[in-house]
Coordinates of C-alpha atoms and ligand atoms in Angstrom, one line a residue:
R15 CA -38.1 12.7 82.5
L16 CA -40.1 15.4 81.1
H17 CA -37.1 17.3 79.8
A18 CA -35.8 14.1 78.3
S19 CA -39.1 13.6 76.4
V20 CA -39.3 17.1 74.9
F21 CA -35.8 16.7 73.8
D22 CA -36.4 13.3 72.2
N23 CA -39.8 14.3 70.5
A24 CA -39.1 17.8 69.4
W25 CA -39.5 18.6 65.6
E26 CA -36.4 20.7 65.8
G27 CA -32.9 19.4 65.7
I28 CA -31.0 19.9 69.0
V29 CA -27.3 19.6 69.5
I30 CA -25.6 20.1 72.8
S31 CA -21.9 20.4 72.9
D32 CA -19.4 21.1 75.8
A33 CA -17.4 24.2 76.4
D34 CA -14.8 23.0 73.9
N35 CA -17.6 22.7 71.2
K36 CA -17.4 18.9 71.3
I37 CA -21.0 17.4 70.7
I38 CA -22.2 15.5 73.7
T39 CA -25.7 14.6 72.7
V40 CA -28.1 15.2 69.6
N41 CA -31.9 14.5 69.4
N42 CA -33.7 12.1 67.1
A43 CA -34.9 15.2 64.9
F44 CA -31.2 16.0 64.5
S45 CA -30.4 12.5 63.0
Q46 CA -33.5 12.6 60.8
I47 CA -32.5 15.9 59.4
T48 CA -28.7 15.4 59.0
G49 CA -28.6 11.7 58.4
Y50 CA -26.0 11.4 61.2
S51 CA -26.9 9.0 64.1
A52 CA -26.1 10.1 67.7
E53 CA -23.2 7.3 67.9
E54 CA -21.5 8.8 64.7
I55 CA -21.6 12.6 65.8
V56 CA -21.1 12.6 69.4
G57 CA -17.6 13.6 70.1
Q58 CA -17.2 15.5 66.9
N59 CA -17.0 19.3 66.5
P60 CA -20.4 20.6 64.8
R61 CA -17.9 21.9 62.1
I62 CA -18.3 18.6 60.5
L63 CA -21.6 19.8 59.2
S64 CA -20.1 22.9 57.5
S65 CA -21.3 23.4 54.0
G66 CA -18.4 25.5 52.9
L67 CA -20.9 28.1 51.6
H68 CA -20.1 30.7 54.4
D69 CA -16.9 32.6 54.6
D70 CA -14.7 33.1 57.8
V71 CA -16.3 36.4 58.6
F72 CA -19.6 34.7 59.1
Y73 CA -18.4 32.3 61.8
Q74 CA -16.4 35.0 63.4
T75 CA -19.5 37.0 63.7
L76 CA -21.5 34.0 65.0
W77 CA -18.8 33.3 67.7
S78 CA -18.3 36.9 68.8
D79 CA -22.3 37.2 69.1
L80 CA -22.4 34.0 71.1
N81 CA -19.7 35.0 73.4
N82 CA -20.7 38.6 73.9
T83 CA -24.5 38.1 74.3
G84 CA -24.6 34.3 74.9
L85 CA -27.0 33.9 72.0
W86 CA -26.8 33.8 68.2
H87 CA -29.6 33.2 65.8
G88 CA -29.8 33.2 62.0
E89 CA -29.7 31.1 59.0
I90 CA -26.9 28.7 58.1
W91 CA -26.3 26.4 55.1
N92 CA -25.1 23.1 56.3
R93 CA -24.2 19.7 54.7
K94 CA -26.1 16.5 55.5
K95 CA -24.0 13.1 55.9
N96 CA -25.0 12.3 52.3
G97 CA -23.6 15.6 51.0
D98 CA -26.7 17.5 50.4
V99 CA -26.7 21.1 51.3
F100 CA -29.6 22.3 53.5
A101 CA -30.7 25.5 54.8
Q102 CA -31.5 25.7 58.7
R103 CA -32.8 28.7 60.8
A104 CA -30.8 28.0 64.0
S105 CA -30.4 29.6 67.4
I106 CA -27.4 28.8 69.5
S107 CA -27.2 29.7 73.1
A108 CA -24.3 29.5 75.6
V109 CA -25.0 27.8 79.0
H110 CA -23.0 29.2 81.9
D111 CA -22.4 27.9 85.4
D112 CA -22.8 29.9 88.6
A113 CA -19.4 31.4 88.1
G114 CA -20.4 32.6 84.7
T115 CA -18.1 30.2 82.7
V116 CA -19.4 28.6 79.6
T117 CA -20.2 25.0 80.3
H118 CA -22.4 24.0 77.2
Y119 CA -23.6 25.2 73.9
V120 CA -27.2 24.4 72.9
A121 CA -28.2 24.7 69.3
V122 CA -31.7 24.2 68.1
F123 CA -32.6 24.3 64.3
N124 CA -35.3 24.0 61.8
D125 CA -34.8 22.6 58.1
I126 CA -36.0 25.5 56.0
T127 CA -34.6 24.1 52.7
E128 CA -38.1 23.9 51.1
M129 CA -38.9 27.3 52.2
K130 CA -35.8 28.6 50.6
Q131 CA -36.5 26.8 47.4
T132 CA -40.0 28.2 47.2
E133 CA -38.7 31.6 47.9
K134 CA -36.1 31.1 45.0
Q135 CA -38.8 29.9 42.8
L136 CA -41.0 33.0 43.5
K137 CA -38.0 35.1 42.7
T138 CA -37.5 33.2 39.5
M139 CA -41.2 33.7 38.5
A140 CA -41.1 37.2 39.3
H141 CA -38.0 37.9 37.2
Y142 CA -38.1 35.4 34.3
D143 CA -40.5 34.6 31.7
S144 CA -41.9 31.0 32.3
L145 CA -41.9 30.0 28.7
T146 CA -38.5 30.9 27.4
G147 CA -36.7 31.5 30.6
L148 CA -35.6 34.8 29.5
P149 CA -35.7 37.9 31.9
N150 CA -39.1 39.5 32.0
R151 CA -40.0 43.0 32.1
V152 CA -39.2 43.4 35.7
L153 CA -35.8 42.0 35.5
L154 CA -35.3 44.1 32.2
A155 CA -35.9 47.3 33.9
D156 CA -33.3 46.4 36.5
R157 CA -30.8 45.5 33.8
L158 CA -31.6 48.5 31.9
S159 CA -30.9 50.9 34.8
Q160 CA -27.6 49.0 35.4
N161 CA -26.6 49.4 31.8
L162 CA -27.4 52.9 31.8
A163 CA -25.2 53.6 34.7
Q164 CA -22.4 51.7 33.3
T165 CA -22.6 53.3 30.0
K166 CA -22.5 56.7 31.6
R167 CA -19.3 55.6 33.1
N168 CA -17.5 53.9 30.3
N169 CA -18.5 56.6 27.6
K170 CA -19.9 53.9 25.2
L171 CA -23.2 53.4 23.5
L172 CA -26.0 51.4 24.7
L173 CA -28.5 50.0 22.1
V174 CA -32.0 49.5 23.3
C175 CA -33.6 47.2 20.7
F176 CA -37.5 46.6 20.6
L177 CA -38.1 43.5 18.4
D178 CA -41.4 42.1 17.2
L179 CA -41.6 39.0 15.1
D180 CA -43.2 39.4 11.8
G181 CA -45.5 36.5 10.8
F182 CA -45.6 34.9 14.1
K183 CA -49.3 35.2 14.5
A184 CA -49.8 33.2 11.1
V185 CA -47.6 30.3 12.6
N186 CA -49.7 30.4 15.8
D187 CA -53.0 30.4 13.9
S188 CA -52.2 27.7 11.2
Y189 CA -50.0 25.3 13.4
G190 CA -51.3 25.9 17.0
H191 CA -50.0 27.5 20.1
D192 CA -47.8 24.5 21.0
I193 CA -45.8 25.1 17.7
G194 CA -45.8 28.8 18.2
D195 CA -44.4 28.4 21.9
K196 CA -41.7 26.1 20.6
L197 CA -40.6 28.6 17.9
L198 CA -40.5 31.4 20.6
I199 CA -38.3 29.0 22.7
E200 CA -36.2 28.3 19.8
I201 CA -35.7 31.8 18.8
A202 CA -35.1 32.9 22.4
G203 CA -32.3 30.2 22.7
V204 CA -30.7 31.3 19.5
L205 CA -30.6 35.0 20.7
S206 CA -29.4 34.3 24.1
A207 CA -26.5 32.2 22.6
E208 CA -25.6 35.1 20.5
I209 CA -25.4 38.0 23.0
R210 CA -22.5 38.7 25.1
T211 CA -22.5 38.3 29.0
G212 CA -23.6 41.6 30.4
D213 CA -26.1 42.1 27.5
T214 CA -29.6 41.2 28.1
I215 CA -32.5 39.7 26.1
A216 CA -35.9 39.9 27.7
R217 CA -39.3 38.7 26.5
I218 CA -41.8 41.4 27.3
G219 CA -45.0 40.2 25.5
G220 CA -46.3 37.4 23.1
D221 CA -43.8 37.9 20.3
E222 CA -42.0 41.0 21.6
F223 CA -38.5 41.0 22.9
V224 CA -36.2 43.7 24.1
I225 CA -32.5 43.4 23.5
L226 CA -29.8 45.5 25.5
L227 CA -26.5 45.7 23.8
S228 CA -24.1 47.6 25.8
D229 CA -20.3 48.1 25.1
I230 CA -21.1 49.4 21.6
N231 CA -18.0 51.6 20.6
N232 CA -19.6 53.5 17.6
I233 CA -22.5 53.9 15.4
D234 CA -21.0 51.8 12.7
E235 CA -21.4 48.7 15.0
V236 CA -25.3 49.1 15.1
D237 CA -25.8 47.9 11.5
A238 CA -23.7 44.9 12.0
S239 CA -25.5 43.9 15.2
M240 CA -28.9 44.3 13.8
V241 CA -28.1 42.6 10.5
R242 CA -26.7 39.6 12.7
I243 CA -29.8 39.6 14.7
N244 CA -32.1 39.5 11.9
E245 CA -30.1 36.8 10.1
L246 CA -30.4 34.6 13.3
I247 CA -34.2 35.2 13.3
T248 CA -34.9 34.5 9.7
T249 CA -32.9 31.3 9.9
P250 CA -35.6 28.6 9.4
V251 CA -36.6 26.5 12.5
V252 CA -37.6 23.0 12.1
I253 CA -40.2 21.9 14.5
N254 CA -41.9 18.5 14.0
D255 CA -40.4 18.2 10.5
I256 CA -42.0 21.4 9.4
S257 CA -39.8 24.3 8.7
H258 CA -40.9 27.6 10.1
R259 CA -39.4 31.0 9.0
V260 CA -40.2 34.3 10.7
S261 CA -38.5 37.7 10.5
A262 CA -38.5 40.7 12.8
S263 CA -39.2 44.2 12.8
I264 CA -36.6 45.9 15.1
G265 CA -36.6 49.4 16.6
V266 CA -33.3 50.8 18.0
T267 CA -32.6 53.7 20.1
I268 CA -29.2 54.6 21.0
F269 CA -28.2 56.0 24.4
P270 CA -26.7 58.6 25.1
T271 CA -27.4 60.0 21.7
D272 CA -31.1 59.7 22.8
D273 CA -30.5 60.9 26.3
S274 CA -33.7 59.7 27.9
D275 CA -34.7 57.9 30.9
A276 CA -35.4 54.1 30.9
D277 CA -39.1 54.2 30.3
T278 CA -38.7 56.7 27.5
L279 CA -36.0 54.7 25.9
L280 CA -38.2 51.7 25.6
R281 CA -40.9 53.9 24.3
H282 CA -38.7 55.4 21.7
A283 CA -37.4 51.9 20.7
D284 CA -41.0 50.8 20.5
L285 CA -41.9 53.7 18.3
A286 CA -39.0 53.0 16.1
M287 CA -40.2 49.3 15.8
Y288 CA -43.5 50.6 14.6
E289 CA -41.7 52.6 11.9
A290 CA -39.8 49.4 10.8
K291 CA -43.2 47.6 10.5
Q292 CA -44.7 50.4 8.6
A293 CA -41.7 50.5 6.2
G294 CA -42.3 46.8 5.3
R295 CA -41.0 44.6 8.1
N296 CA -37.9 42.5 8.3
R297 CA -35.7 45.4 9.0
Y298 CA -34.7 47.8 11.7
H299 CA -35.2 51.4 12.2
I300 CA -33.2 53.7 14.4
F301 CA -35.3 56.1 16.3
D302 CA -34.8 59.7 15.5
A303 CA -35.1 62.0 18.5
N304 CA -35.5 65.1 16.4
L305 CA -38.4 63.4 14.6
D306 CA -40.0 62.6 17.8
Q307 CA -39.9 66.1 19.1
E308 CA -41.3 67.2 15.7
I309 CA -44.3 64.8 16.1
H310 CA -44.7 65.9 19.7
K311 CA -44.8 69.5 18.6
Q312 CA -47.3 68.6 15.7
H313 CA -49.6 67.0 18.2
Q314 CA -49.6 70.2 20.3
H315 CA -50.3 72.2 17.4
I316 CA -53.2 70.0 16.3
E317 CA -54.6 70.2 19.8
R318 CA -54.4 74.0 19.7
I319 CA -56.1 74.1 16.4
Q320 CA -58.8 71.8 17.7
I321 CA -59.3 74.2 20.7
A322 CA -59.4 77.1 18.3
F323 CA -62.1 75.4 16.4
K324 CA -64.2 74.7 19.5
N325 CA -63.7 78.3 20.5
K326 CA -64.9 79.7 17.2
E327 CA -61.6 81.5 16.6
F328 CA -61.8 81.0 12.8
C329 CA -63.5 83.2 10.4
L330 CA -63.7 83.7 6.6
Y331 CA -62.3 86.7 4.7
Y332 CA -63.5 87.4 1.2
Q333 CA -61.6 88.6 -1.8
P334 CA -63.5 89.7 -4.8
K335 CA -63.2 88.3 -8.3
V336 CA -64.0 90.8 -11.1
N337 CA -64.5 90.9 -14.8
L338 CA -61.9 93.5 -16.0
K339 CA -63.7 94.2 -19.1
T340 CA -67.1 95.0 -17.8
G341 CA -66.2 96.0 -14.3
E342 CA -68.6 93.4 -12.8
V343 CA -68.0 91.7 -9.6
V344 CA -68.3 88.1 -10.3
G345 CA -67.8 86.5 -7.0
M346 CA -65.9 86.3 -3.7
E347 CA -63.3 83.7 -2.8
A348 CA -63.6 82.7 1.0
L349 CA -60.2 82.4 2.5
I350 CA -59.9 81.2 6.1
R351 CA -58.4 83.2 8.9
W352 CA -57.5 82.5 12.5
Q353 CA -58.3 85.3 15.0
H354 CA -55.6 84.0 17.3
P355 CA -56.0 85.5 20.8
E356 CA -52.3 86.1 21.4
R357 CA -50.7 86.0 17.8
G358 CA -53.3 88.0 16.0
L359 CA -54.9 87.4 12.7
L360 CA -53.1 84.3 11.0
G361 CA -53.4 83.3 7.4
P362 CA -54.1 79.7 6.3
F363 CA -50.3 79.0 5.7
D364 CA -49.8 79.3 9.4
F365 CA -52.0 76.4 10.4
L366 CA -53.5 74.5 7.4
P367 CA -50.3 72.7 6.6
L368 CA -50.0 71.3 10.2
I369 CA -53.5 69.5 9.9
E370 CA -53.6 68.6 6.1
N371 CA -53.0 64.9 6.8
H372 CA -55.5 65.2 9.7
D373 CA -59.2 64.6 9.8
L374 CA -59.5 68.0 11.5
I375 CA -58.9 69.7 8.1
V376 CA -62.2 67.9 7.0
K377 CA -64.1 69.1 10.0
I378 CA -62.9 72.6 9.3
G379 CA -63.6 72.3 5.6
D380 CA -67.1 71.3 6.4
W381 CA -67.5 74.4 8.6
V382 CA -66.2 76.7 5.7
I383 CA -68.9 75.3 3.4
D384 CA -71.5 75.9 5.9
Q385 CA -70.3 79.2 6.8
A386 CA -70.0 80.3 3.1
L387 CA -73.6 79.2 2.4
S388 CA -74.8 81.0 5.5
Q389 CA -72.8 84.1 4.1
I390 CA -74.4 83.8 0.7
L391 CA -77.9 83.7 2.3
Q392 CA -77.2 86.9 4.4
W393 CA -76.0 88.9 1.4
Q394 CA -79.0 87.5 -0.5
M395 CA -81.5 88.8 2.1
T396 CA -80.0 92.4 1.5
G397 CA -80.6 91.9 -2.1
N398 CA -77.0 91.1 -3.2
I399 CA -76.5 87.9 -5.2
I400 CA -72.8 87.1 -4.8
P401 CA -71.4 83.6 -5.7
V402 CA -68.8 82.4 -3.2
S403 CA -65.9 80.1 -3.8
V404 CA -64.4 77.9 -1.1
N405 CA -61.2 76.1 -1.1
V406 CA -61.2 72.3 -0.4
A407 CA -58.3 70.2 0.8
A408 CA -57.3 67.0 -1.0
R409 CA -58.2 65.1 2.2
Q410 CA -61.8 66.5 2.1
I411 CA -62.6 65.3 -1.4
Q412 CA -61.1 62.0 -0.6
H413 CA -63.6 61.4 2.3
S414 CA -66.2 59.1 1.1
D415 CA -69.1 61.1 2.5
F416 CA -68.1 64.3 0.9
I417 CA -70.9 64.5 -1.6
E418 CA -73.4 63.5 1.0
K419 CA -72.2 66.2 3.4
L420 CA -72.4 68.7 0.5
E421 CA -76.0 67.7 -0.3
A422 CA -76.9 68.0 3.4
A423 CA -75.2 71.4 3.6
L424 CA -77.1 72.7 0.6
A425 CA -80.4 71.3 2.1
H426 CA -79.8 73.2 5.1
Y427 CA -79.9 76.3 3.0
P428 CA -82.9 75.7 0.6
D429 CA -83.2 79.4 -0.3
V430 CA -79.6 79.4 -1.6
S431 CA -79.1 78.4 -5.2
S432 CA -76.4 75.8 -5.5
E433 CA -75.0 77.5 -8.5
L434 CA -73.7 80.3 -6.0
L435 CA -71.3 77.9 -4.5
E436 CA -68.0 77.0 -6.2
M437 CA -65.2 74.9 -4.9
E438 CA -61.4 75.5 -5.6
I439 CA -59.2 72.6 -5.4
L440 CA -55.5 72.8 -6.0
E441 CA -54.4 71.3 -9.4
T442 CA -51.8 69.3 -7.3
S443 CA -54.5 67.8 -5.1
A444 CA -56.7 67.0 -7.8
L445 CA -54.0 65.1 -9.6
E446 CA -53.1 63.1 -6.6
T447 CA -56.5 61.4 -6.8
V448 CA -57.7 62.0 -10.4
Q449 CA -60.2 59.3 -10.2
T450 CA -61.8 60.4 -7.0
A451 CA -61.6 64.1 -8.2
Q452 CA -63.5 63.2 -11.3
I453 CA -66.2 61.4 -9.4
V454 CA -66.6 64.2 -6.9
M455 CA -66.6 66.8 -9.5
S456 CA -69.1 65.1 -11.7
T457 CA -71.4 64.7 -8.9
S458 CA -71.0 68.0 -7.5
K459 CA -71.8 69.4 -11.0
L460 CA -75.2 67.4 -10.9
L461 CA -75.9 69.2 -7.6
G462 CA -75.1 72.5 -9.2
V463 CA -71.8 73.1 -7.7
S464 CA -68.8 73.8 -9.8
F465 CA -65.1 73.4 -9.5
A466 CA -62.1 75.6 -10.3
L467 CA -58.5 74.1 -10.6
D468 CA -56.6 76.5 -8.1
D469 CA -53.0 77.4 -8.7
F470 CA -53.1 76.1 -12.1
G471 CA -49.8 75.6 -13.8
T472 CA -47.9 74.3 -10.7
G473 CA -49.1 70.8 -11.2
Y474 CA -48.5 68.5 -14.2
S475 CA -51.9 68.2 -15.6
S476 CA -51.8 66.2 -18.8
L477 CA -54.2 67.3 -21.5
S478 CA -56.1 64.0 -21.1
Y479 CA -56.7 64.5 -17.4
L480 CA -57.9 68.1 -18.0
K481 CA -60.2 66.6 -20.7
R482 CA -61.6 64.2 -18.1
L483 CA -61.8 66.5 -15.2
P484 CA -65.2 68.3 -15.2
V485 CA -64.0 71.5 -14.0
K486 CA -65.5 74.8 -14.8
T487 CA -62.6 77.2 -14.2
L488 CA -58.8 77.3 -14.4
K489 CA -57.3 79.6 -12.0
I490 CA -53.9 80.6 -13.3
D491 CA -51.3 80.4 -10.5
Q492 CA -50.2 83.8 -9.1
T493 CA -46.5 83.2 -9.6
F494 CA -47.0 83.2 -13.4
V495 CA -49.1 86.4 -13.1
R496 CA -46.8 88.2 -10.9
D497 CA -43.8 87.9 -13.2
M498 CA -45.5 87.9 -16.5
L499 CA -44.6 91.6 -17.1
V500 CA -41.0 90.9 -17.0
D501 CA -40.5 87.2 -17.6
M502 CA -41.5 86.1 -21.2
A503 CA -41.7 82.5 -20.2
D504 CA -44.4 83.3 -17.6
Q505 CA -46.3 85.4 -19.9
A506 CA -46.2 82.5 -22.4
I507 CA -47.6 80.3 -19.8
V508 CA -50.3 82.7 -18.9
E509 CA -51.2 82.9 -22.5
G510 CA -51.0 79.2 -23.1
V511 CA -53.4 78.6 -20.2
V512 CA -55.8 81.1 -21.6
K513 CA -55.8 79.3 -24.8
L514 CA -56.1 75.9 -23.3
A515 CA -59.3 77.2 -21.4
K516 CA -60.8 78.4 -24.6
V517 CA -60.0 74.9 -26.4
F518 CA -61.6 73.0 -23.5
H519 CA -64.4 75.5 -23.0
R520 CA -63.5 76.3 -19.5
E521 CA -63.4 79.7 -17.9
V522 CA -60.1 81.2 -16.9
I523 CA -59.2 83.6 -14.0
A524 CA -55.9 85.1 -13.0
E525 CA -55.0 85.4 -9.4
G526 CA -52.3 87.6 -7.9
V527 CA -53.3 90.7 -9.9
E528 CA -51.4 93.4 -8.1
T529 CA -51.3 96.4 -10.5
A530 CA -53.3 98.0 -13.2
E531 CA -50.4 97.0 -15.7
H532 CA -51.1 93.4 -15.0
G533 CA -54.7 93.9 -15.6
A534 CA -54.1 95.6 -18.8
K535 CA -51.7 92.7 -19.9
L536 CA -54.3 90.0 -18.9
L537 CA -56.9 91.7 -21.1
E538 CA -54.5 91.7 -23.9
L539 CA -53.7 88.0 -23.4
G540 CA -57.6 87.3 -23.4
C541 CA -58.1 86.8 -19.7
R542 CA -61.0 88.9 -18.5
L543 CA -61.5 87.6 -15.0
A544 CA -59.1 88.5 -12.2
Q545 CA -58.5 88.6 -8.6
G546 CA -55.6 90.2 -6.6
Y547 CA -54.4 92.9 -4.3
G548 CA -54.5 95.4 -7.2
I549 CA -58.3 94.9 -7.1
A550 CA -58.9 94.4 -3.4
R551 CA -57.2 92.5 -0.6
P552 CA -59.2 89.8 1.3
M553 CA -61.7 91.5 3.8
P554 CA -63.9 90.6 6.5
A555 CA -67.6 89.8 5.4
E556 CA -68.8 93.1 6.9
K557 CA -67.0 95.1 4.4
V558 CA -67.9 93.3 1.3
I559 CA -71.2 95.0 0.5
D560 CA -69.7 98.5 0.8
W561 CA -66.8 97.4 -1.3
V562 CA -69.0 96.0 -4.0
Q563 CA -71.0 99.2 -4.2
N564 CA -68.0 101.4 -4.2
Y565 CA -66.3 99.2 -7.0
K566 CA -69.4 99.6 -9.3
K567 CA -69.3 103.4 -9.0
T568 CA -65.7 103.6 -10.2
Ligands
C2E1 P1 -55.4 80.4 -2.9 O1 -56.7 79.7 -2.8 O2 -54.6 80.3 -4.1 O3 -55.7 81.9 -2.6 C1 -55.0 83.1 -2.9 C2 -54.0 83.4 -1.9 O4 -53.3 84.4 -2.5 C3 -54.6 83.9 -0.5 O5 -53.7 83.7 0.4 C4 -54.8 85.4 -1.0 O6 -54.9 86.3 0.1 C5 -53.4 85.6 -1.8 N1 -53.6 86.8 -2.6 C6 -54.6 87.2 -3.3 N2 -54.4 88.2 -4.2 C7 -53.0 88.3 -4.0 C8 -52.0 89.2 -4.6 O7 -52.3 90.1 -5.5 N3 -50.7 89.0 -4.3 C9 -50.3 88.2 -3.3 N4 -49.1 88.2 -3.1 N5 -51.2 87.3 -2.9 C10 -52.4 87.5 -3.1 P2 -54.3 83.3 1.7 O8 -55.6 83.8 2.2 O9 -53.0 83.4 2.7 O10 -54.5 81.6 1.4 C11 -53.5 80.7 1.2 C12 -53.9 79.5 0.6 O11 -54.6 78.9 1.6 C13 -55.1 79.6 -0.5 O12 -54.5 79.7 -1.7 C14 -55.8 78.3 -0.3 O13 -55.1 77.3 -1.1 C15 -55.6 77.9 1.2 N6 -56.8 78.3 2.0 C16 -57.4 79.4 2.3 N7 -58.5 79.2 2.8 C17 -58.6 77.9 2.8 C18 -59.8 77.1 3.3 O14 -60.8 77.5 3.9 N8 -59.6 75.7 3.2 C19 -58.5 75.1 2.5 N9 -58.4 73.8 2.4 N10 -57.5 75.9 2.1 C20 -57.6 77.2 2.2
MG2 MG1 -58.2 79.5 -3.9
MG3 MG1 -54.2 80.0 -5.7

C-alpha cells in the first residue's frame, strides 16, 4: 500500500512497461502532464509520445545505454495528447528477474518545459536587443568572428559598417522617447529586410548600429551598398501621422584590406564614422589604414615631445641681426633647438610641424617667451642691452589669453624693458587670422612689444592688410634673398619689399644673407638690416656676448 501511495502521489510522471515495452501502468502525474488517461495509454508503446524532434541516433543511444547499463537518463522532447511538445527530464531503468532477464522498464520524468523556456528567454536576452530584436553586441562579436573566418576562406571582402543616426536626438527630445523608440524599431526593420541572410545588423547602443556585409566581390560594390543603406534610412517614417526623417553617418572598414582583428575592425569603423560626422553627416567614410597609422605615429611623436619639454631638452639658439651700414648689432633672433638624447641637436622643422595643431606648441611658445626675457635680463646684468625676437606660431596668437600671458611674462621680469622683446610671426600665419592678428598686434604694441612679419613675400598680403596690420618690421623671406644675385625676379621682389616698407613706414630686414656679395647688393637696394650665415649662424646663448664683442672690433 505504501508503494502504491508513493506511485499515485508522486509529482513525477511514472510509466511502467513490460519487456516488450508495452505500457502496463502509469500514475496520476503522468496523466496530468501528458493528457493521456491510464485507460487510453495502457497497452500502447511509449513511442506514441514521440515528438519527432529527435533523430534515430538519439533513440539508438538511449536503448543501447539502457540495455548495457540498465539505466538511461537525459532530456527528451515528447508530445502531449493535445499535440503540444514538452520537454522532460527522464530516467529509465530496466528491471531484471533473478535470471537477469529484463521484465519491466520504469520511466520517471519531470516536465521541464517552463525551465527550457526561461533558458531560451535568457539566451535571447543575452544575444538580442530587447527594443528592436536585432542582435546585440555579444551576438555581433560572434557573427563577426564567423564572418572573418568565412571571408578568409572565400577570398571575398567583408564590410564592417558602423552607423550612427544623425538627428535622432532631436526626434527624441522634441517628440519623446516613445516616438524615438518607434523610429528605431522602424529603421531596424527596414534595414533587416534589406540585408542578405548571412549578413548581420546589430544595435549596439542608443542610435548606433553595426552592419556586417559579407560576400562583397570588389570595392566597387561598397559604394552601391552604402548609398542603398543611406537611401533606406533617409526615407521618411510616419509615426502617429507625423513624418520623421533622419540620416546616418556611416564608417566602413574593409576586411582584409584592413587586416585587423575583430575589435580593431570595429574601432576602425567607428573612427571612420566619426570622420563621416565631421565631414558633414549623411554620408559614409571608408577607413584609411595608412591614415590611422599616421595618426598613431603622430600621437607617439607628440608624446615624445611632451616628455622632452618636461625633461627640459629644449633650448634657444640666437642668431644676430646687424646693420650692414653701421656694423651695429641690432638684436638676436631666438631659434628653438631640441637637444635630443639620441638624435643630437634638432632644428625646429624636425618637431614643430608635428605639434603646430596641438596645444603643446602654445605651451612651448610660452616657455620660449619666458626664456627669451630671462636671457635679455642676464645679458643686461652684464651690461649688454640686446633686443631679442621670438617666433610665435599661429595657434599661439589665436589663443584668447595670449595677451594676458604676455603681460604676466613681462611683469615677471620688471627690470626688462618690453621694447627689447619682439615677436616674429609668419606672414602666412598672420593672414590666416588677420582680425585676430590685428588685435593681438595692436595690444602688444601698447605693451611695448613689436611684431615682424616673417618670411615676408611667401604669403599673399594685400596692400590693405598690410596697411591694417600694425607690424614694425617686414622680414624678407630668405629664398628671395638667396637667389637675388642670379634671379632678376627675386631681386625685383627684394627691391619691391624694401620700397613697400618705406611707403608704409616699416622697417625691413633681409634673412638668409650668406655672402658679402649678398650684403653689398642689399645695401645697394636700400636694405640695411640683415641676418644670415654670412654674418653668423645661430649659436648657444653663452657664445653671444663674445661674438658681439668680436663683431664690433671687425
Ligand atoms: P625663421 O624664423 O624664418 O628663421 C630663420 C631660419 O633660417 C632659421 O632656421 C635659421 O637658422 C635659418 N637661417 C638663418 N640664416 C640663414 C642662411 O643664411 N641660410 C640658410 N639657409 N638658413 C638660414 P631654423 O632655426 O631651422 O628655424 C626654422 C623656422 O622654425 C624658423 O624660421 C621659425 O619659423 C621656426 N621657429 C624657430 N624657433 C621657433 C620657436 O621658438 N617657435 C616657433 N613657433 N617657431 C620657431
Ligand atoms: Mg623668424
Ligand atoms: Mg624666416
